[in-house]
Coordinates of C-alpha atoms and ligand atoms in Angstrom, one line a residue:
X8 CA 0.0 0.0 0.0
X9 CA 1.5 3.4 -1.0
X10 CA 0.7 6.3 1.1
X11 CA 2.9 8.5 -0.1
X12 CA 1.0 10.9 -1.8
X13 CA -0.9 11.6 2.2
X14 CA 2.0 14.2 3.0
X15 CA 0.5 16.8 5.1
X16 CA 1.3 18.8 7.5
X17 CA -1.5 19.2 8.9
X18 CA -0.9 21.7 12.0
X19 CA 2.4 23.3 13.1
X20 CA 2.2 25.1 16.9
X21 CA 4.3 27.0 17.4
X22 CA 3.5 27.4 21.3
X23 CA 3.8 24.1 21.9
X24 CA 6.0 22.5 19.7
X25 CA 4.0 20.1 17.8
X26 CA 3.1 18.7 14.4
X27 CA 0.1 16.7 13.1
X28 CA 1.3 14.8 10.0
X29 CA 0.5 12.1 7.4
X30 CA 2.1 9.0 6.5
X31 CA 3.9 10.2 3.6
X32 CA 5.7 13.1 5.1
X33 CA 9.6 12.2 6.0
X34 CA 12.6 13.0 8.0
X35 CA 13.6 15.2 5.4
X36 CA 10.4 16.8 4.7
X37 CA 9.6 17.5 8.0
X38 CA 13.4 18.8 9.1
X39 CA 13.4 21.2 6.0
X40 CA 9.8 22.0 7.5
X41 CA 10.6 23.0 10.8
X42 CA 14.0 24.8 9.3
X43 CA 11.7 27.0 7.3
X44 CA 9.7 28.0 10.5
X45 CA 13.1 29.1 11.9
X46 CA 14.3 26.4 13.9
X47 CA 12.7 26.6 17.0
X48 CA 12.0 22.6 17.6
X49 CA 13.9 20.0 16.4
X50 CA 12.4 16.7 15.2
X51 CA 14.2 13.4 16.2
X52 CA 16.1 11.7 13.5
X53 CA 17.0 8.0 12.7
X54 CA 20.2 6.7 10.8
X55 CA 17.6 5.5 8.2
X56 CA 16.7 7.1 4.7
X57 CA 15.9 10.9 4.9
X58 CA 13.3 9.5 3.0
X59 CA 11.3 7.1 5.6
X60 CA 8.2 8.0 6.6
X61 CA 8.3 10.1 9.9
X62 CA 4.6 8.0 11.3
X63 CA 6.0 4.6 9.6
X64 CA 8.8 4.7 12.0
X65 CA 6.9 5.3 15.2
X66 CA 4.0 2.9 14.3
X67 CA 7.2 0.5 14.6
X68 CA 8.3 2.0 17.8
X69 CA 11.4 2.6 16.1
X70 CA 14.0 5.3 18.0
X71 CA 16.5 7.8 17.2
X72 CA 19.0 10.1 18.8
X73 CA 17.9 13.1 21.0
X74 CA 16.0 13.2 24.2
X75 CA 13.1 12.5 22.1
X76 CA 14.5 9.5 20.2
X77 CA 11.4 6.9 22.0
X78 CA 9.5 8.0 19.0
X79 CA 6.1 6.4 20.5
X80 CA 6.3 8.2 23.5
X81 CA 6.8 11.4 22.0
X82 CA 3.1 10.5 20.1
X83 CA -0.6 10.7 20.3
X84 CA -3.4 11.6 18.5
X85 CA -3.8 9.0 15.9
X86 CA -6.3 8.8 13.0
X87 CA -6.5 5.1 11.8
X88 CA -8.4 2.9 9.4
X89 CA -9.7 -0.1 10.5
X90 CA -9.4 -3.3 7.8
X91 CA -13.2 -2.7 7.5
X92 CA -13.1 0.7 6.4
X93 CA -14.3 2.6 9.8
X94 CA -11.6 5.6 10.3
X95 CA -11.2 6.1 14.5
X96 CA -9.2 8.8 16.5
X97 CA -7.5 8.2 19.5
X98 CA -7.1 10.1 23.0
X99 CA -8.9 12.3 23.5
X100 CA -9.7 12.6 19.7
X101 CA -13.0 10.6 20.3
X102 CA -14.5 13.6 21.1
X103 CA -14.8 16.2 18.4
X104 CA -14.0 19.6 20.1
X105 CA -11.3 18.2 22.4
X106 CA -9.0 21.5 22.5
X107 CA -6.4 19.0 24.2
X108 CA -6.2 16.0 21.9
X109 CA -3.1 16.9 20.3
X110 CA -0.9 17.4 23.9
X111 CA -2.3 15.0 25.8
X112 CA -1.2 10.9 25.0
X113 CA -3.7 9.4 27.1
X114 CA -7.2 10.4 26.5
X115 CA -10.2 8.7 28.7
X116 CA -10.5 4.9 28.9
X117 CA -8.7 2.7 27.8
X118 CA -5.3 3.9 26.0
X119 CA -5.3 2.2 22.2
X120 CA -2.5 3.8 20.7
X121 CA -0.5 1.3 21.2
X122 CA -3.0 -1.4 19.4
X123 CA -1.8 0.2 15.9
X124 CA 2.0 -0.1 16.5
X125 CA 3.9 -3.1 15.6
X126 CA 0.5 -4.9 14.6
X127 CA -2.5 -5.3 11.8
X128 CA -5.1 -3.6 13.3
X129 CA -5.4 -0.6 11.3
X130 CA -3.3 1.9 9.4
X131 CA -2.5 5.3 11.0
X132 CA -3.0 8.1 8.2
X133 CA -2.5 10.8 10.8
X134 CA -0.5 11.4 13.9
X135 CA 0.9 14.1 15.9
X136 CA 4.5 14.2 16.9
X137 CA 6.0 16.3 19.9
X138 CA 8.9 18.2 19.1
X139 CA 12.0 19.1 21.1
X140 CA 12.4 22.5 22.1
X141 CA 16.2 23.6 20.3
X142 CA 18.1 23.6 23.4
X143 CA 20.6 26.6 24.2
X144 CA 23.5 24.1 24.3
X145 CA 24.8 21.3 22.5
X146 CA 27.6 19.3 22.5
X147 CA 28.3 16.0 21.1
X148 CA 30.9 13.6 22.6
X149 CA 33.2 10.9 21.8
X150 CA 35.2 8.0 23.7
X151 CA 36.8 4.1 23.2
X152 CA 38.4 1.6 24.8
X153 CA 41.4 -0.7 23.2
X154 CA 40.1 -3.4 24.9
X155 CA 36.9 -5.5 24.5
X156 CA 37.2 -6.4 28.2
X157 CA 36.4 -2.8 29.1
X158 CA 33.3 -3.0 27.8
X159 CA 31.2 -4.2 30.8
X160 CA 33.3 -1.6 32.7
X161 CA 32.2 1.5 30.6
X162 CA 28.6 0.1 30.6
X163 CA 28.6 0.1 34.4
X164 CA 30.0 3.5 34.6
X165 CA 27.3 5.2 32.6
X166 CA 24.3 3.7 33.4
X167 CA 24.2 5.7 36.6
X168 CA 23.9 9.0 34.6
X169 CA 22.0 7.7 32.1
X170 CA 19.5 7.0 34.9
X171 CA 19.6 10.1 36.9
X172 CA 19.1 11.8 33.1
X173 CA 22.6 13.2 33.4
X174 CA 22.6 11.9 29.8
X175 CA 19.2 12.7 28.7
X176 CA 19.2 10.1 25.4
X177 CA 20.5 7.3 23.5
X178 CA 24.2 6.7 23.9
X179 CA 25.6 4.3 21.4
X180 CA 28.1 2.0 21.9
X181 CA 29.9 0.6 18.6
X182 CA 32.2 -2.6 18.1
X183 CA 35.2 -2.5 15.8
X184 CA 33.3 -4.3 13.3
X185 CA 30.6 -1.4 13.2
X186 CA 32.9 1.8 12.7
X187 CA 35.0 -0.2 9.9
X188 CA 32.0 -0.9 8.4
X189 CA 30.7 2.3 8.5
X190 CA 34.2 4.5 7.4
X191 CA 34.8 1.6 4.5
X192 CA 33.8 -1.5 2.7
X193 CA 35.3 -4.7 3.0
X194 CA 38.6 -5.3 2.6
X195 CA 39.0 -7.6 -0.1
X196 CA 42.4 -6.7 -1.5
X197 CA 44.4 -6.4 1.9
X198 CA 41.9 -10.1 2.8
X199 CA 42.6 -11.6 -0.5
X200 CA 39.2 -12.6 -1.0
X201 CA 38.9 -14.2 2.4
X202 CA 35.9 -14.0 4.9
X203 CA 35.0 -13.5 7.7
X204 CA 37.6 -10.1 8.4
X205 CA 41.0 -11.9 9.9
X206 CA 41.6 -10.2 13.0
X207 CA 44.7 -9.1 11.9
X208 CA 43.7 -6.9 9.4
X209 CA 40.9 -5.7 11.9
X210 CA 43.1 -4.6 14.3
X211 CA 45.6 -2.8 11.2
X212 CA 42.3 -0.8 10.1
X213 CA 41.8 -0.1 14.1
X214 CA 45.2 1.8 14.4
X215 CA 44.6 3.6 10.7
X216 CA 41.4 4.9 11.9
X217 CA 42.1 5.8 15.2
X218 CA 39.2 3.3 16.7
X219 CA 39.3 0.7 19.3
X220 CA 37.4 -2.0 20.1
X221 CA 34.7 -0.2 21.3
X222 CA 33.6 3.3 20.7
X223 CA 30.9 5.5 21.9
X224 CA 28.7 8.1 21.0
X225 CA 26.2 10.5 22.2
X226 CA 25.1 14.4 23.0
X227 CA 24.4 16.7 26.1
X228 CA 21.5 18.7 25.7
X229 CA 20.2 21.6 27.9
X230 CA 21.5 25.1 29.4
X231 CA 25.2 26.3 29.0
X232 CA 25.4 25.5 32.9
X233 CA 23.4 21.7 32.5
X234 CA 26.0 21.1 29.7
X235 CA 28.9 22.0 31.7
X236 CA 27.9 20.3 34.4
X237 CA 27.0 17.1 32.2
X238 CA 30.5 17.6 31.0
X239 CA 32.0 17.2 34.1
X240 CA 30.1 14.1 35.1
X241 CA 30.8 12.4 32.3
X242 CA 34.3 13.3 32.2
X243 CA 34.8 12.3 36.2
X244 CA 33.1 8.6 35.1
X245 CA 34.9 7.8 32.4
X246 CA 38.2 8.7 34.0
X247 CA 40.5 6.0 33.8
X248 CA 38.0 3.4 31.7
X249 CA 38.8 5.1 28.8
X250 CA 41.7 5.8 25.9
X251 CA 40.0 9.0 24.9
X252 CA 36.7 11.1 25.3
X253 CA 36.4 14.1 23.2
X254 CA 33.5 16.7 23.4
X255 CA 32.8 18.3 19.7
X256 CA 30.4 21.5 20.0
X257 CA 29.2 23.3 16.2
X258 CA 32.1 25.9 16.4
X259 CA 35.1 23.0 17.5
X260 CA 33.9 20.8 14.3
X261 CA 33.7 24.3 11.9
X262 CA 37.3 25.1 13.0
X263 CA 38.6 21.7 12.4
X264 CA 36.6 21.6 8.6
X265 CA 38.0 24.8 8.2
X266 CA 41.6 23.4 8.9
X267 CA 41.7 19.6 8.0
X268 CA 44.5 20.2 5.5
X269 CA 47.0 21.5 8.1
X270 CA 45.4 18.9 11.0
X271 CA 46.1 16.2 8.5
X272 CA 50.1 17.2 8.3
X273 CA 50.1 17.3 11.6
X274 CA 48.5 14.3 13.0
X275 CA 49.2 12.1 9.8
X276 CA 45.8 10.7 9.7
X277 CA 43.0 11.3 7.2
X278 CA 41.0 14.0 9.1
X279 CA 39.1 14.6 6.1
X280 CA 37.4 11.4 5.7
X281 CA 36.9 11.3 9.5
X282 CA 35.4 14.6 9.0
X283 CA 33.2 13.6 6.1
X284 CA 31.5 10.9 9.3
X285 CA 31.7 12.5 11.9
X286 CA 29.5 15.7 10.5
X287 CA 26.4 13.9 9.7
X288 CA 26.2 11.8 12.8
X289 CA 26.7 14.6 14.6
X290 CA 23.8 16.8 12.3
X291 CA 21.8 13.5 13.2
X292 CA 21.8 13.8 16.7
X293 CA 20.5 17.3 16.5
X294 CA 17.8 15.9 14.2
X295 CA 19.3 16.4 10.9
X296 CA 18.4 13.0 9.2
X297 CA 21.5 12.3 6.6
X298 CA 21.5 9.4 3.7
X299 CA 25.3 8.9 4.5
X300 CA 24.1 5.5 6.7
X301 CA 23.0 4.0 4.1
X302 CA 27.0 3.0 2.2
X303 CA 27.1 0.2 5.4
X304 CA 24.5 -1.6 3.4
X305 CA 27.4 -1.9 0.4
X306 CA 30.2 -3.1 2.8
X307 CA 30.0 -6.4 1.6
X308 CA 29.9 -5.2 -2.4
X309 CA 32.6 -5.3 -4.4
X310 CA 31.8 -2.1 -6.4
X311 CA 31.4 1.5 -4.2
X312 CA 28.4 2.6 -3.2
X313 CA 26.5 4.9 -5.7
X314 CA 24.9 8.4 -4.3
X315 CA 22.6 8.4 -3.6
X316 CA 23.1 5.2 -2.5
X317 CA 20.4 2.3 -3.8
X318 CA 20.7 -0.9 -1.6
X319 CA 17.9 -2.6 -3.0
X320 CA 18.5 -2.3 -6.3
X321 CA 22.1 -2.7 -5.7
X322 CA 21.9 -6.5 -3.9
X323 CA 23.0 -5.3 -0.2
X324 CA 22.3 -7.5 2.1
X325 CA 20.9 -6.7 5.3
X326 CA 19.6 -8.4 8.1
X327 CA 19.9 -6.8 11.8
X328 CA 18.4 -7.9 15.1
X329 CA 18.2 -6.3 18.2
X330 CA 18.3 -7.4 21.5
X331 CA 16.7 -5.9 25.0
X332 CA 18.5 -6.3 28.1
X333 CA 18.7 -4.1 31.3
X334 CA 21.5 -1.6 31.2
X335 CA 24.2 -4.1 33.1
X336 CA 27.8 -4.7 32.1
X337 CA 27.1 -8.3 33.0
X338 CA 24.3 -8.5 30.2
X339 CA 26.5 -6.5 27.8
X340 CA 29.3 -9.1 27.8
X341 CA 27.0 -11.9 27.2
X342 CA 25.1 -10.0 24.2
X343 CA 28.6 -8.9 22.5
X344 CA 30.0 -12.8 23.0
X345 CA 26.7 -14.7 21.5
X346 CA 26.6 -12.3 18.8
X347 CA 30.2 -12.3 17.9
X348 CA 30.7 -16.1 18.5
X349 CA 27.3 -17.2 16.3
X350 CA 28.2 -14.1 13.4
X351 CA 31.4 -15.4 13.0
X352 CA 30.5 -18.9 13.0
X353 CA 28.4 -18.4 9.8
X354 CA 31.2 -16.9 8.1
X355 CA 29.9 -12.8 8.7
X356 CA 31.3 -9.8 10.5
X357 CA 29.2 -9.2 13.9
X358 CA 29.0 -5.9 13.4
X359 CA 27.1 -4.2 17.0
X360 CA 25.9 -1.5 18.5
X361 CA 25.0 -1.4 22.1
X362 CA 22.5 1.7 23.0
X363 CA 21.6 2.6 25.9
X364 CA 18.0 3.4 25.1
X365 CA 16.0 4.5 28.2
X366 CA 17.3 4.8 31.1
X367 CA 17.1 1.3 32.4
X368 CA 16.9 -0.7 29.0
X369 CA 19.7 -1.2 26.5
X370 CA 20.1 -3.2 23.1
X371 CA 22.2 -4.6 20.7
X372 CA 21.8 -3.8 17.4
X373 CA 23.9 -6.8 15.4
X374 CA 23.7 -6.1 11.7
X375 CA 24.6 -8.6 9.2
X376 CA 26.0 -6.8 6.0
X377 CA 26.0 -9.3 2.9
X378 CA 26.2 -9.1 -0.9
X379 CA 22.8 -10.7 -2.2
X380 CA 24.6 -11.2 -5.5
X381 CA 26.5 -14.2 -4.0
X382 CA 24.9 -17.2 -4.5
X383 CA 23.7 -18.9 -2.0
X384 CA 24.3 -16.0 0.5
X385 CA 20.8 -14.7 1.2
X386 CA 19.9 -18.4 2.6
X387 CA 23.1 -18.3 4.9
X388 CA 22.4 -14.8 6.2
X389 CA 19.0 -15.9 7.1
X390 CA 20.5 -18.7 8.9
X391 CA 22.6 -16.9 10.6
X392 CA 20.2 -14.9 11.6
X393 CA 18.0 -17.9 12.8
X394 CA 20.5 -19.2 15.0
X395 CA 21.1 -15.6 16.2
X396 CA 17.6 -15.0 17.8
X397 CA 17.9 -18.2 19.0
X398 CA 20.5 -18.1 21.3
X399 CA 19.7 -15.0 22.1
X400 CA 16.2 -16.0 23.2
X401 CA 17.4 -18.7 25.2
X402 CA 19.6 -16.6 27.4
X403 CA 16.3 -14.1 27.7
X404 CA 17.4 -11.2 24.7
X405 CA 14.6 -10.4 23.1
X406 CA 14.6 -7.9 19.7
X407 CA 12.2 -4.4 20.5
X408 CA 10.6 -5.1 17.0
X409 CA 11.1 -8.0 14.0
X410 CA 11.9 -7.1 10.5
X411 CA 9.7 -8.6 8.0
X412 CA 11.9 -11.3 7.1
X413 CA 10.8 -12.2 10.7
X414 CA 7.1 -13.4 9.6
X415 CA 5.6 -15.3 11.3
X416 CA 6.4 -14.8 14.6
X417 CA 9.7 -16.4 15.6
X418 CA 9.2 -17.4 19.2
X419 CA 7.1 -19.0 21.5
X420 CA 4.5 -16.7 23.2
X421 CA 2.7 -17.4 26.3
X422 CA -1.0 -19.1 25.3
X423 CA -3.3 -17.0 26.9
X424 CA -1.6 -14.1 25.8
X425 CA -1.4 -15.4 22.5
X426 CA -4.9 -16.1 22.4
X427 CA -5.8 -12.8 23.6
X428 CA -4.2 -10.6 20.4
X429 CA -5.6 -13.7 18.4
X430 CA -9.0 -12.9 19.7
X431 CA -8.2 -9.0 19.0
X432 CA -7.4 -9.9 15.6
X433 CA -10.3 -12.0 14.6
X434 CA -12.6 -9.4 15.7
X435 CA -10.8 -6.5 14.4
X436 CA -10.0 -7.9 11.0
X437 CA -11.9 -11.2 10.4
X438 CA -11.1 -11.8 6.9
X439 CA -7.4 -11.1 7.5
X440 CA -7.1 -8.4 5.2
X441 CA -4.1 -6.3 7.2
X442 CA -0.7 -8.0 6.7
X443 CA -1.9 -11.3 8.0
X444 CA 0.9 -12.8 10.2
X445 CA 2.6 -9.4 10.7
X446 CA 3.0 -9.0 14.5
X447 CA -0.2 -11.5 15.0
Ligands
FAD511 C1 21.4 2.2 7.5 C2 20.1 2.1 8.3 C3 20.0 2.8 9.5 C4 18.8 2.7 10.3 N1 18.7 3.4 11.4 C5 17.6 3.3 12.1 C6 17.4 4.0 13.4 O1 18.3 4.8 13.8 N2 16.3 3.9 14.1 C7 15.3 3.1 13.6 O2 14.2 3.0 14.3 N3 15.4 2.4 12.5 C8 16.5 2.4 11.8 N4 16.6 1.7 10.6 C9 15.5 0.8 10.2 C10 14.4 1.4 9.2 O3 15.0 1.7 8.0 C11 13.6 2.5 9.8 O4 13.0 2.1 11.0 C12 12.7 3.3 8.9 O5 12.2 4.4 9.7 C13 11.5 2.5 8.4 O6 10.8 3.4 7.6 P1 10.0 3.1 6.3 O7 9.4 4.4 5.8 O8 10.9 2.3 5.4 O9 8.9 2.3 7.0 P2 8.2 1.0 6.4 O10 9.2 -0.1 6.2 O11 7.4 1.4 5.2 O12 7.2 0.7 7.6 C14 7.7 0.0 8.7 C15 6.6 -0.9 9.2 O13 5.5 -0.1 9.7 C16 4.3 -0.4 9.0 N5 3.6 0.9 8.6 C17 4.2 1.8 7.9 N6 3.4 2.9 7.8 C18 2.3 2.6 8.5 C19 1.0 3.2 8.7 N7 0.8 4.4 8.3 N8 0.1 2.6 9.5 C20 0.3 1.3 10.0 N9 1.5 0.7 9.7 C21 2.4 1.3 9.0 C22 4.7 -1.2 7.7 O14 3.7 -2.1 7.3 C23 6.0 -1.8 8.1 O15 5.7 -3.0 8.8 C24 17.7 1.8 9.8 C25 17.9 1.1 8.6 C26 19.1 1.3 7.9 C27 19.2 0.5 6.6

């Protein structure tokens, strides 16, 4: 179904910092937007296309980069057709004068929203999405660690101020596999032809770049002072965990664009190419969606990524799952071993990425980047894949949301509860006419 054409937006407050969209509008149509109306809010972005749909992301409780990166809780108001043709409104939207519908999730009753994310039941065609405030300061940071020991260490020392909201949103955690991954494609000259990535030759492109084995990211968000301050934190609980952490503000990363040339002479490393990453993650995580993501898809591919870069049509391969645990270095360890270990196994590069999400939940994000033009190799990623959620499961990871290669649903669920979205289904959509199997 193509709702592309449904790209309205529908209301911008300017007060309040809100938007009521469509389906079809995206990260890029709705950052130029709120740029146009003189960047007073900031949408959150994901490393996805600029060109996903802003609602198809949230409807998959998908999450991004700022504060308000939990895209679901940062939404209310939906409009949504039911597989029977019936269009309904949520919150407080059942009623039609309802001056509050629009900045208050819950409504009265029981709350539905939630029935038309990650399921059949109905598809939203309108939405309203809370917008961050531009804060006075921002300031992105930067650290790793050599070792992949250290990383239940570092895990341990942040979750304390990613609890107390000292860190206000998602910090990202990135193996060596990741960054390589996301700075270059494979190897194949320096492997001659050989996979999975010899850790020889990891650990060779780790010194080039500058990376370690694990290597974080995030931003501080609020006043001058609640920056500083956040600075300070941070700074006093990483001491000593880590090789390096770096804080890069809009002025630091203009001086150092303006001067790569002489920074290169000096430091002997190629500070343009880390310059040419490090901007749009860093434009991401002020909401500034960026299609520069998308060349991981071609690490695998033996010819360089086009731009704009076309995956699909290009035979990248790409099959991710995630993984929910509590924030816990403990946890962390055993996510980054099953997923390296059973990755490897099947003749891939585990490439991870472990977020602290909330502030008690974190997950690992374990991509599997493949070349579909390979015979054969679609089949293997999947069973890779297989075997992945599988031994996650077992140990109690579970993924926040299942791709559609994921159909039906992989695990076992509880019976009653089974039965009861089985009985929602039947009597929401009798004739199965919504992506049967999708969810439920
Ligand atoms: C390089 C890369 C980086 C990525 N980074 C991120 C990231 O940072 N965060 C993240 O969350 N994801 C990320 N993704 C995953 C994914 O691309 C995004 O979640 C993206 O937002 C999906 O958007 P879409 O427009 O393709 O949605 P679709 O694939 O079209 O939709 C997603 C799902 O929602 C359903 N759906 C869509 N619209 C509606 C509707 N109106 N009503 C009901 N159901 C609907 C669809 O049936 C589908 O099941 C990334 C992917 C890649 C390749």
């Amino acid at each position: 179904m193509q709702l592309v054409r449904m790209d309205r937006i529908i209301e911008y407050n300017d007060e309040l910092g809100y938007v009521t969209i469509e389906p079809g509008v995206t990260q890029r149509m709705l950052c130029e937007f709120l740029h146009q109306q003189g960047d007073k809010y900031w949408m959150d972005a994901t490393g996805a296309s600029q060109h996903c749909s802003i609602i198809g992301n949230t409807v998959e409780r998908g999450c991004g980069h700022s504060p308000y990166g939990d895209h679901f809780a940062y939404a209310c108001g939906f409009e949504v057709v039911l597989p029977d043709g019936e269009c309904i409104q949520t919150g407080l939207g059942r009623y039609a004068n309802a001056t509050a519908t629009p900045v208050y999730r819950w409504g009265v009753g029981p709350y539905i929203d939630g029935l038309f994310t990650q399921s059949n039941l109905g598809i939203v065609t309108r939405m309203t999405v809370w917008l961050m405030p531009k804060p006075d300061c921002f300031q992105a940071y930067l650290f790793s660690v050599d070792h992949d020991e250290q990383l239940e260490s570092i895990v341990n020392a942040l979750r304390p101020l990613r609890l107390n909201q000292t860190i206000k949103s998602a910090l990202h955690i990135g193996n060596d596999y990741r960054i390589l991954s996301s700075i270059q494609q494979y190897p194949w000259r320096e492997a001659k032809g050989k996979t999975p990535l010899p850790p020889e030759l990891l650990s060779q492109f780790s010194k080039k770049w500058d990376f370690g084995a694990w290597s974080g990211m995030g931003a501080l968000y609020g006043t001058r002072t609640q920056v500083a301050e956040a600075r300070k934190i941070l700074r006093r609980a990483l001491r000593g965990k880590v090789k390096v952490l770096r804080f890069v503000s809009e002025r630091g990363l203009r001086l150092a664009e303006r001067f790569q040339r002489p920074l290169q002479r000096i430091t002997g490393r190629d500070i343009p190419r880390m310059l040419k990453m490090l901007r749009p993650v860093y434009n991401m995580l002020k909401g500034i969606p960026t299609d520069e993501m998308m060349a991981s898809a071609y690490w695998r591919k033996r010819t360089a990524p086009p731009d704009p870069a076309t995956p699909e049509k290009d035979g990248c391969g790409l099959i991710w799952t995630s993984a929910l645990a509590p924030i816990n270095g403990r946890h962390a360890r055993t996510l980054a071993d099953i997923a390296k270990k059973t990755v490897l196994e099947h003749g891939f590069e585990p490439g991870m990425t472990l977020t602290l999400l909330t502030e008690r939940c974190m997950e690992n994000i374990i991509s599997v980047a493949y070349d579909r033009d390979v015979p054969g190799e679609d089949e293997r990623a999947m069973a890779c894949y297989r075997e992945l959620i599988d031994r996650l499961s077992e140990h109690g990871y579970y993924p926040y949301r299942h791709g559609t290669h994921s159909l039906p649903e992989p695990f076992q669920v509880h019976p009653a509860t089974q039965q009861f979205l089985q009985q929602l289904r039947t009597s929401i959509d009798p004739h199965g006419v919504l992506a049967p199997g999708r969810y439920i």
